Coordinates of N, CA and C and ligand atoms in Angstrom, one line a residue:
M1 N -12.1 -21.2 -8.1 CA -10.7 -21.7 -7.9 C -10.3 -21.3 -6.7
S2 N -9.8 -22.1 -5.8 CA -9.4 -21.5 -4.5 C -8.1 -20.9 -4.5
I3 N -7.4 -20.3 -3.7 CA -6.3 -19.8 -3.5 C -5.3 -20.7 -3.0
I4 N -4.2 -20.8 -3.6 CA -3.1 -21.9 -3.3 C -2.0 -21.2 -2.8
A5 N -1.6 -21.7 -1.5 CA -0.4 -21.0 -0.8 C 0.6 -22.0 -0.6
P6 N 1.4 -22.2 -1.3 CA 2.6 -22.9 -0.9 C 3.5 -22.7 0.3
S7 N 3.6 -23.6 1.2 CA 4.4 -23.4 2.5 C 6.0 -23.5 2.3
L8 N 6.6 -22.4 2.5 CA 8.1 -22.4 2.2 C 8.6 -23.3 3.2
L9 N 8.0 -23.7 4.4 CA 8.7 -24.7 5.2 C 9.1 -25.9 4.7
A10 N 8.5 -26.4 3.6 CA 8.9 -27.8 3.0 C 9.8 -27.5 1.9
A11 N 10.2 -26.3 1.6 CA 11.4 -26.0 0.5 C 12.7 -26.4 1.1
N12 N 13.5 -26.3 0.0 CA 14.9 -26.9 0.1 C 15.7 -25.4 0.6
F13 N 15.8 -25.4 1.8 CA 16.5 -24.1 2.5 C 17.8 -23.7 1.7
L14 N 18.6 -24.7 1.2 CA 19.9 -24.3 0.5 C 19.7 -23.6 -0.9
R15 N 18.2 -23.5 -1.2 CA 18.1 -23.3 -2.8 C 16.7 -22.3 -2.7
L16 N 16.6 -21.5 -1.6 CA 15.5 -20.7 -1.4 C 15.2 -19.7 -2.6
E17 N 16.2 -19.3 -3.3 CA 15.9 -18.2 -4.4 C 15.3 -19.1 -5.5
D18 N 15.7 -20.4 -5.9 CA 15.2 -21.2 -7.0 C 13.7 -21.6 -6.6
E19 N 13.6 -21.9 -5.1 CA 12.4 -22.3 -4.6 C 11.2 -21.2 -4.8
C20 N 11.8 -19.9 -4.6 CA 10.7 -18.8 -4.8 C 10.5 -18.6 -6.3
K21 N 11.6 -18.8 -7.2 CA 11.3 -18.6 -8.5 C 10.2 -19.6 -9.3
M22 N 10.4 -20.9 -8.7 CA 9.3 -21.7 -9.0 C 8.0 -21.4 -8.6
V23 N 7.9 -20.8 -7.4 CA 6.6 -20.4 -7.0 C 6.2 -19.2 -7.9
N24 N 7.1 -18.3 -8.2 CA 6.8 -17.1 -8.9 C 6.0 -17.7 -10.4
E25 N 6.9 -18.6 -10.9 CA 6.2 -19.1 -12.4 C 4.9 -20.0 -12.2
S26 N 4.7 -20.4 -10.9 CA 3.5 -21.3 -10.8 C 2.2 -20.4 -10.8
E27 N 1.1 -21.2 -10.7 CA -0.3 -20.7 -10.4 C -0.6 -20.3 -9.0
A28 N 0.3 -20.6 -8.3 CA 0.3 -20.2 -6.9 C -0.3 -18.7 -6.8
D29 N -1.1 -18.3 -5.4 CA -1.5 -17.2 -5.3 C -0.6 -16.3 -4.2
W30 N -0.4 -17.1 -3.1 CA 0.1 -16.7 -2.0 C 1.3 -17.4 -1.8
L31 N 2.4 -17.0 -1.0 CA 3.6 -17.7 -0.4 C 3.4 -17.8 1.0
H32 N 3.3 -18.9 1.7 CA 2.9 -19.1 3.1 C 4.3 -19.3 3.8
L33 N 4.4 -18.3 4.8 CA 5.8 -18.4 5.6 C 5.6 -18.8 7.2
D34 N 6.1 -19.8 7.6 CA 5.7 -20.4 8.8 C 6.8 -19.8 9.9
V35 N 6.6 -19.0 10.8 CA 7.6 -18.5 11.8 C 7.4 -19.3 13.3
M36 N 8.3 -20.0 13.6 CA 8.2 -20.9 15.0 C 9.2 -20.3 15.8
D37 N 8.7 -20.5 17.3 CA 9.8 -19.9 18.2 C 10.1 -20.7 19.2
G38 N 9.9 -22.1 19.1 CA 10.3 -23.1 19.8 C 9.6 -23.0 21.3
Q39 N 8.7 -22.2 21.4 CA 7.8 -21.9 22.7 C 6.4 -22.4 22.7
F40 N 5.9 -21.6 21.8 CA 4.3 -21.9 21.4 C 4.3 -23.3 20.7
V41 N 5.4 -23.5 20.0 CA 5.4 -24.6 19.3 C 6.7 -25.5 19.4
P42 N 6.9 -26.7 19.5 CA 8.0 -27.5 19.7 C 8.9 -27.6 18.5
N43 N 9.2 -26.4 17.8 CA 10.0 -26.4 16.8 C 10.5 -24.8 16.4
I44 N 11.7 -24.8 15.8 CA 12.1 -23.2 15.3 C 12.2 -23.5 13.9
S45 N 11.8 -22.2 13.1 CA 12.0 -22.4 11.5 C 12.9 -21.3 11.2
F46 N 12.1 -20.3 10.7 CA 13.0 -19.1 10.2 C 12.3 -17.7 10.7
G47 N 13.0 -16.7 10.6 CA 12.3 -15.4 11.0 C 12.6 -14.1 10.1
I48 N 12.7 -13.0 10.8 CA 12.7 -11.9 10.1 C 13.6 -11.6 8.9
P49 N 15.1 -12.0 9.1 CA 16.1 -11.9 7.9 C 15.7 -12.7 6.8
V50 N 15.2 -13.8 7.2 CA 14.9 -14.8 5.9 C 13.8 -14.1 5.2
I51 N 12.9 -13.8 5.8 CA 11.7 -13.2 5.2 C 12.1 -12.1 4.4
E52 N 12.8 -11.2 4.9 CA 13.4 -10.1 4.0 C 13.9 -10.4 2.8
H53 N 14.7 -11.5 2.7 CA 15.3 -11.7 1.5 C 14.3 -12.6 0.7
V54 N 13.4 -13.3 1.1 CA 12.3 -14.1 0.4 C 11.3 -13.1 -0.1
R55 N 11.3 -11.9 0.6 CA 10.3 -10.7 -0.2 C 10.9 -10.3 -1.3
K56 N 12.2 -10.4 -1.3 CA 12.8 -9.5 -2.6 C 12.7 -10.7 -3.8
A57 N 12.5 -12.0 -3.3 CA 12.7 -13.0 -4.4 C 11.4 -13.4 -4.9
T58 N 10.1 -13.0 -4.1 CA 8.8 -13.6 -4.6 C 8.0 -12.5 -4.9
S59 N 7.1 -12.7 -6.0 CA 6.1 -11.7 -6.5 C 4.8 -12.1 -6.0
K60 N 4.6 -13.1 -5.1 CA 3.3 -13.6 -4.6 C 3.1 -12.8 -3.3
I61 N 1.8 -12.6 -2.8 CA 1.5 -12.3 -1.6 C 2.2 -13.0 -0.4
C62 N 2.8 -12.4 0.6 CA 3.4 -13.1 1.7 C 2.6 -13.2 2.9
D63 N 2.1 -14.4 3.2 CA 1.2 -14.6 4.2 C 2.0 -15.2 5.3
V64 N 2.2 -14.3 6.3 CA 3.2 -14.9 7.4 C 2.5 -15.4 8.5
H65 N 2.7 -16.7 8.9 CA 2.0 -17.6 9.9 C 2.9 -17.4 11.0
L66 N 2.5 -16.6 12.1 CA 3.4 -16.4 13.4 C 2.9 -17.5 14.4
M67 N 3.7 -18.5 14.6 CA 3.5 -19.5 15.6 C 4.4 -19.0 16.8
I68 N 4.3 -17.9 17.3 CA 5.1 -17.4 18.3 C 4.2 -16.8 19.5
E69 N 5.0 -16.9 20.7 CA 4.4 -16.2 21.8 C 4.6 -14.7 21.8
K70 N 3.6 -13.7 22.4 CA 3.8 -12.4 22.3 C 3.9 -11.9 20.8
P71 N 3.2 -12.2 19.8 CA 3.5 -11.6 18.6 C 3.4 -10.1 18.5
E72 N 2.8 -9.3 19.5 CA 2.6 -7.9 19.2 C 4.1 -7.3 19.4
N73 N 5.0 -8.0 19.9 CA 6.6 -7.4 20.1 C 7.1 -7.4 18.7
L74 N 6.7 -8.3 17.8 CA 7.4 -8.5 16.4 C 6.5 -8.1 15.4
V75 N 5.2 -8.0 15.5 CA 4.4 -7.7 14.3 C 4.8 -6.5 13.5
P76 N 5.6 -5.3 14.0 CA 5.9 -4.4 13.1 C 7.2 -4.7 12.3
A77 N 8.0 -5.5 12.8 CA 9.2 -6.0 12.3 C 8.8 -7.0 11.1
F78 N 7.9 -7.7 11.3 CA 7.4 -8.6 10.1 C 6.6 -7.8 9.0
K79 N 6.1 -6.8 9.5 CA 5.5 -5.9 8.5 C 6.7 -5.2 7.6
K80 N 7.6 -4.8 8.5 CA 8.7 -4.2 7.8 C 9.5 -5.1 6.8
A81 N 9.7 -6.4 7.2 CA 10.3 -7.4 6.4 C 9.5 -7.7 5.2
G82 N 8.3 -7.4 5.0 CA 7.4 -7.4 3.9 C 6.2 -8.2 4.0
A83 N 5.9 -8.6 5.2 CA 4.5 -9.2 5.2 C 3.3 -8.6 4.5
D84 N 2.4 -9.4 3.9 CA 1.2 -8.7 3.4 C 0.1 -9.1 4.2
N85 N 0.2 -10.3 4.8 CA -1.0 -10.8 5.8 C -0.2 -11.1 7.0
I86 N -0.6 -10.9 8.0 CA 0.1 -11.4 9.3 C -1.1 -12.4 10.0
I87 N -0.7 -13.6 10.3 CA -1.7 -14.4 11.2 C -1.1 -14.8 12.4
I88 N -1.8 -14.4 13.5 CA -1.6 -14.5 14.9 C -2.6 -15.7 15.4
H89 N -1.9 -16.4 16.6 CA -2.6 -17.4 17.1 C -3.5 -17.1 18.3
Y90 N -4.9 -17.7 18.1 CA -5.8 -17.2 19.2 C -5.1 -17.8 20.5
E91 N -4.4 -18.9 20.6 CA -4.0 -19.5 21.9 C -3.1 -18.6 22.6
V92 N -2.4 -17.7 22.0 CA -1.3 -17.0 22.6 C -1.7 -15.4 22.7
C93 N -3.1 -15.2 22.7 CA -3.3 -13.6 22.7 C -4.4 -13.4 23.5
P94 N -4.2 -13.0 24.8 CA -5.3 -12.7 25.7 C -5.8 -11.4 25.4
N95 N -5.0 -10.5 24.5 CA -5.8 -9.4 24.2 C -5.9 -9.3 22.6
L96 N -6.4 -10.4 22.2 CA -6.8 -10.8 20.7 C -7.1 -9.4 19.9
H97 N -8.2 -8.9 20.4 CA -8.8 -7.5 19.7 C -7.8 -6.6 19.6
R98 N -6.8 -6.4 20.7 CA -6.0 -5.3 20.5 C -4.8 -5.6 19.6
N99 N -4.5 -7.0 19.5 CA -3.7 -7.7 18.6 C -3.9 -7.2 17.2
I100 N -5.1 -7.7 16.9 CA -5.8 -7.6 15.5 C -5.7 -6.1 15.1
Q101 N -6.0 -5.2 16.1 CA -5.9 -4.0 15.7 C -4.7 -3.3 15.2
Q102 N -3.6 -3.8 16.0 CA -2.2 -3.4 15.7 C -1.9 -3.9 14.3
I103 N -2.3 -4.9 13.9 CA -1.9 -5.2 12.6 C -2.6 -4.6 11.6
K104 N -3.8 -4.4 11.8 CA -4.6 -3.5 10.7 C -4.2 -1.9 10.7
E105 N -3.7 -1.4 11.6 CA -3.3 -0.1 11.7 C -2.0 0.1 11.0
L106 N -1.1 -1.2 10.7 CA 0.0 -1.0 10.1 C -0.5 -1.2 8.5
G107 N -1.6 -1.3 8.2 CA -2.1 -1.4 7.0 C -2.0 -2.7 6.2
I108 N -1.9 -3.7 6.9 CA -1.8 -4.9 6.3 C -3.0 -5.9 6.6
N109 N -3.1 -7.2 6.2 CA -4.3 -8.0 6.3 C -4.2 -8.7 7.8
A110 N -5.1 -8.8 8.6 CA -4.9 -9.2 9.9 C -5.8 -10.8 9.7
A111 N -5.1 -11.8 10.4 CA -5.9 -13.0 10.3 C -5.6 -13.8 11.7
V112 N -6.5 -14.6 12.0 CA -6.3 -15.5 13.3 C -6.1 -16.9 13.2
A113 N -5.3 -17.6 13.7 CA -5.2 -19.0 13.5 C -5.8 -19.8 14.8
V114 N -6.4 -20.9 14.6 CA -7.0 -21.7 15.6 C -6.4 -23.0 15.5
N115 N -5.9 -23.7 16.7 CA -5.5 -24.9 16.7 C -6.4 -25.9 16.6
P116 N -6.1 -27.1 16.3 CA -7.1 -28.3 16.3 C -8.0 -28.2 17.4
H117 N -7.8 -28.0 18.7 CA -8.7 -27.9 19.9 C -9.4 -26.8 20.2
T118 N -9.2 -25.6 19.4 CA -9.8 -24.4 19.6 C -11.2 -24.2 18.6
P119 N -12.2 -24.4 19.5 CA -13.4 -24.1 18.7 C -13.7 -22.8 17.7
V120 N -14.0 -22.8 16.8 CA -14.2 -21.7 15.9 C -15.2 -20.7 16.4
F121 N -16.1 -21.1 17.1 CA -17.1 -20.1 17.5 C -16.4 -19.0 18.5
L122 N -15.2 -19.3 19.2 CA -14.5 -18.4 20.0 C -14.2 -16.9 19.3
L123 N -14.1 -17.2 17.9 CA -13.9 -16.1 17.0 C -14.8 -15.1 16.7
E124 N -16.2 -15.6 17.2 CA -17.4 -14.8 16.8 C -17.3 -13.2 16.8
D125 N -16.7 -12.8 17.8 CA -16.8 -11.3 18.1 C -15.8 -10.5 17.5
V126 N -14.6 -11.2 17.0 CA -13.8 -10.5 16.2 C -13.7 -10.8 14.6
L127 N -14.7 -11.7 14.3 CA -14.7 -12.1 12.8 C -14.8 -11.0 12.0
A128 N -15.4 -9.9 12.2 CA -15.9 -8.7 11.2 C -14.4 -8.0 10.9
D129 N -13.4 -8.1 12.0 CA -12.2 -7.4 11.8 C -11.3 -8.2 11.0
L130 N -11.5 -9.5 10.7 CA -10.5 -10.3 10.0 C -10.6 -10.3 8.5
H131 N -9.3 -10.4 7.9 CA -9.3 -10.8 6.4 C -9.3 -12.2 6.3
H132 N -8.7 -12.9 7.0 CA -9.0 -14.4 7.0 C -8.8 -15.2 8.5
V133 N -9.4 -16.2 8.5 CA -9.2 -17.3 9.5 C -8.5 -18.3 9.1
L134 N -7.3 -18.8 10.0 CA -6.7 -20.2 9.4 C -7.0 -21.0 10.4
I135 N -7.6 -22.1 9.8 CA -7.8 -23.4 10.6 C -6.8 -24.3 10.5
M136 N -6.1 -24.5 11.6 CA -4.9 -25.5 11.7 C -5.4 -27.0 11.6
T137 N -5.1 -27.7 10.6 CA -5.6 -29.0 10.5 C -4.7 -30.1 10.7
V138 N -3.6 -29.7 11.4 CA -2.7 -30.6 12.1 C -2.2 -29.9 13.4
N139 N -1.4 -30.3 14.2 CA -1.0 -29.5 15.4 C 0.2 -28.6 14.7
P140 N 0.2 -27.5 15.1 CA 1.2 -26.7 14.4 C 2.9 -27.1 15.0
G141 N 3.8 -26.9 14.0 CA 5.1 -27.0 14.4 C 5.8 -28.0 13.5
F142 N 5.2 -28.6 12.6 CA 5.8 -29.4 11.7 C 5.2 -29.6 10.4
G143 N 5.9 -29.7 9.2 CA 5.4 -30.1 8.2 C 5.0 -31.5 7.9
G144 N 4.4 -32.1 6.8 CA 4.4 -33.4 6.7 C 3.4 -34.2 7.5
Q145 N 2.6 -33.6 8.3 CA 1.7 -34.4 9.2 C 0.5 -34.7 8.3
K146 N -0.3 -35.8 9.1 CA -1.7 -36.1 8.6 C -2.8 -35.2 8.8
F147 N -3.5 -34.8 7.9 CA -4.8 -34.1 8.1 C -5.8 -34.7 9.2
I148 N -6.0 -33.8 10.2 CA -7.2 -34.2 11.2 C -8.5 -34.1 10.7
P149 N -9.2 -35.4 10.4 CA -10.5 -35.4 10.0 C -11.6 -34.6 10.3
Y150 N -11.6 -34.4 11.7 CA -12.7 -33.5 12.2 C -12.8 -32.1 11.8
S151 N -11.6 -31.7 11.4 CA -11.4 -30.3 10.9 C -12.3 -30.0 9.7
L152 N -12.7 -30.9 9.0 CA -13.7 -30.5 8.0 C -15.0 -30.0 8.7
E153 N -15.5 -30.4 9.8 CA -16.6 -29.9 10.4 C -16.5 -28.4 10.9
K154 N -15.2 -28.3 11.4 CA -14.9 -26.8 11.9 C -14.9 -25.9 10.7
I155 N -14.5 -26.4 9.6 CA -14.6 -25.5 8.4 C -16.1 -25.0 8.0
R156 N -17.1 -26.2 8.1 CA -18.1 -26.0 7.9 C -18.9 -25.0 8.9
Q157 N -18.6 -25.3 10.1 CA -19.2 -24.2 11.2 C -18.6 -23.0 11.1
L158 N -17.3 -22.9 10.5 CA -16.9 -21.3 10.3 C -17.4 -20.8 9.0
R159 N -17.7 -21.7 8.0 CA -18.4 -21.1 6.9 C -19.9 -20.5 7.0
K160 N -20.6 -21.2 7.9 CA -21.8 -21.0 8.3 C -21.8 -19.5 9.0
M161 N -20.9 -19.5 10.1 CA -20.9 -18.3 10.8 C -20.7 -16.9 10.0
I162 N -19.7 -17.1 9.0 CA -19.3 -16.0 7.9 C -20.4 -15.6 7.2
D163 N -21.1 -16.7 6.6 CA -22.2 -16.7 5.7 C -23.4 -16.0 6.4
E164 N -23.7 -16.4 7.6 CA -24.8 -15.8 8.4 C -24.6 -14.2 8.7
K165 N -23.4 -13.9 8.9 CA -23.1 -12.4 9.2 C -22.7 -11.7 7.8
K166 N -22.9 -12.3 7.0 CA -22.7 -11.7 5.6 C -21.4 -11.1 5.3
L167 N -20.3 -11.7 5.9 CA -18.9 -11.1 6.0 C -18.2 -11.7 4.8
N168 N -16.9 -11.0 4.7 CA -16.2 -11.4 3.5 C -15.0 -12.2 3.9
V169 N -14.8 -12.8 5.1 CA -13.8 -13.3 5.6 C -13.3 -14.6 5.0
L170 N -12.1 -14.8 4.4 CA -11.6 -15.9 3.9 C -11.3 -17.0 4.9
I171 N -11.5 -18.4 4.5 CA -11.0 -19.3 5.4 C -10.0 -20.2 4.6
E172 N -8.7 -20.2 5.6 CA -7.7 -20.8 5.0 C -7.4 -22.1 5.9
V173 N -6.9 -23.2 5.2 CA -6.7 -24.3 5.8 C -5.2 -24.7 5.6
D174 N -4.8 -25.3 6.7 CA -3.2 -25.4 6.9 C -2.8 -26.7 7.8
G175 N -2.3 -27.6 6.8 CA -1.7 -28.8 7.3 C -2.5 -30.1 6.9
G176 N -1.5 -31.0 6.2 CA -1.9 -32.1 5.7 C -2.9 -32.1 4.3
V177 N -2.6 -30.9 3.8 CA -3.5 -30.6 2.5 C -3.0 -31.4 1.2
T178 N -3.7 -32.2 0.7 CA -3.3 -32.9 -0.6 C -4.2 -32.6 -1.8
V179 N -3.6 -33.1 -3.0 CA -4.6 -33.1 -4.1 C -5.7 -33.7 -4.0
E180 N -5.7 -34.9 -3.2 CA -6.7 -35.7 -2.8 C -7.9 -35.4 -2.1
N181 N -7.5 -34.5 -1.0 CA -8.6 -34.1 -0.1 C -9.0 -32.4 -0.2
A182 N -8.3 -31.9 -1.3 CA -8.6 -30.4 -1.6 C -10.0 -30.1 -1.9
K183 N -10.6 -31.0 -2.8 CA -12.0 -30.8 -3.1 C -12.8 -30.7 -1.9
D184 N -12.6 -31.7 -1.0 CA -13.6 -31.9 0.0 C -13.3 -30.6 1.0
L185 N -12.0 -30.1 1.0 CA -12.0 -28.7 2.0 C -12.8 -27.8 1.3
V186 N -12.7 -27.4 0.1 CA -13.4 -26.4 -0.7 C -14.9 -26.7 -0.5
N187 N -15.4 -27.7 -0.7 CA -16.7 -28.0 -0.6 C -17.3 -27.8 0.9
A188 N -16.3 -28.0 1.8 CA -16.9 -27.6 3.0 C -16.8 -26.1 3.6
G189 N -16.0 -25.3 2.6 CA -16.3 -23.8 2.7 C -14.5 -23.1 2.8
A190 N -13.6 -24.0 2.6 CA -12.2 -23.4 2.5 C -12.2 -22.5 1.1
D191 N -11.4 -21.4 1.5 CA -11.0 -20.4 0.3 C -9.6 -20.7 0.0
V192 N -8.6 -20.7 0.9 CA -7.3 -20.6 0.8 C -6.7 -22.2 1.3
L193 N -6.0 -22.7 0.4 CA -5.4 -23.9 0.8 C -3.9 -23.9 1.0
V194 N -3.1 -24.1 2.0 CA -1.7 -24.1 2.2 C -1.3 -25.5 2.0
A195 N -0.3 -25.6 1.3 CA 0.3 -26.8 0.9 C 1.9 -27.0 0.8
G196 N 2.4 -27.5 2.1 CA 3.8 -27.7 2.2 C 4.5 -28.7 1.3
N197 N 4.4 -30.0 2.0 CA 4.9 -31.4 1.5 C 4.4 -31.6 0.0
T198 N 3.1 -31.3 -0.1 CA 2.3 -31.9 -1.2 C 3.0 -31.0 -2.3
V199 N 3.2 -29.9 -2.4 CA 4.0 -29.2 -3.4 C 5.4 -29.3 -3.3
F200 N 6.1 -29.2 -2.4 CA 7.7 -29.1 -2.5 C 8.2 -30.4 -2.4
S201 N 7.6 -31.5 -2.1 CA 8.1 -33.0 -2.2 C 7.7 -33.7 -3.6
S202 N 6.9 -32.9 -4.2 CA 6.4 -33.5 -5.4 C 7.5 -33.7 -6.6
K203 N 7.2 -34.7 -7.3 CA 8.3 -34.7 -8.5 C 8.2 -33.3 -9.3
D204 N 7.1 -32.8 -9.6 CA 6.8 -31.6 -10.6 C 5.9 -30.6 -9.7
P205 N 6.7 -29.8 -8.9 CA 5.8 -28.8 -8.0 C 4.9 -28.1 -8.8
L206 N 5.4 -27.4 -10.0 CA 4.7 -26.7 -10.7 C 3.2 -27.3 -11.2
E207 N 3.3 -28.6 -11.7 CA 2.2 -29.3 -12.2 C 1.4 -29.6 -10.9
T208 N 1.8 -30.0 -9.6 CA 1.1 -30.3 -8.5 C 0.2 -28.9 -8.1
I209 N 0.9 -27.7 -8.3 CA 0.1 -26.6 -7.9 C -0.9 -26.4 -8.8
K210 N -0.7 -26.6 -10.0 CA -1.7 -26.6 -11.3 C -3.0 -27.6 -10.9
Q211 N -2.5 -28.8 -10.4 CA -3.5 -29.7 -10.2 C -4.4 -29.2 -8.9
L212 N -3.8 -28.5 -7.8 CA -4.5 -28.1 -6.9 C -5.4 -27.1 -7.2
K213 N -5.0 -26.1 -8.0 CA -6.2 -25.2 -8.6 C -7.1 -25.9 -9.3
L214 N -6.9 -26.8 -10.3 CA -7.9 -27.5 -11.0 C -8.9 -28.1 -10.2
V215 N -8.4 -29.0 -9.3 CA -9.3 -29.9 -8.5 C -10.2 -28.8 -7.6
T216 N -9.9 -27.6 -7.3 CA -10.7 -26.7 -6.5 C -11.4 -25.7 -7.3
R217 N -11.6 -26.0 -8.7 CA -12.5 -25.1 -9.5 C -13.9 -24.9 -9.0
Ligands
DX5_301 C1 2.5 -26.3 10.4 C2 2.7 -25.2 9.5 C3 2.4 -25.6 8.0 C4 3.1 -26.6 7.4 C5 2.2 -27.3 6.3 O1 2.8 -25.9 11.7 O2 2.0 -24.1 9.9 O3 2.1 -24.5 7.3 O4 4.2 -26.1 6.6 O5 2.8 -28.3 5.9 P1 2.3 -29.6 5.2 O6 1.3 -29.0 4.1 O7 3.3 -30.4 4.7 O8 1.2 -30.3 6.1
ZN302 ZN1 1.4 -22.7 8.3

């Protein structure tokens, strides 16, 4: 069964406490929190004060996806706000190795995300230092976009790299995940599925999370 991480970006922001309660009661494993800066991505979402409150309302692992430039300036503040995992983007980190060490030194899990145009082989030299890799399967910035099909091949390539090196790094997939494509993603090698609209726009989010768990058994 894969790890399911509902993305709060698709939740009703007027009812965040209720949305967190729903996730708490669900079979979801992580809560995915998308932070956007309007620079690296063409949208702004939420930041540190919101995550501080969400942290108090959730019993799940907080998986914080930083779609921001110069993440090193804010990583300590996101850890303080309650992040269990911090994901930074390959595309904004010229000193990626240092940035990964900074996260690990804070005692939390370090992950790196790659955009659709960034080949996974660029992570080869840092792979052993990572808790997980996030493969963006849409262009970052918005929820509710369509899954980019060639991402399946990227998942397979990364799975092969991880297995050949006998590492324990998880593969997380983010963007356009549905109950219909979940099984293919897991068969390609994904361990963690982020689902925003599939969960929060569904009639019965608890049942949808259950379905995502079931189809990825
Ligand atoms: C997009 C975010 C995603 C987003 C996924 O930039 O990183 O986490 O919330 O939303 P869906 O599942 O609706 O594609
Ligand atoms: Zn995300």
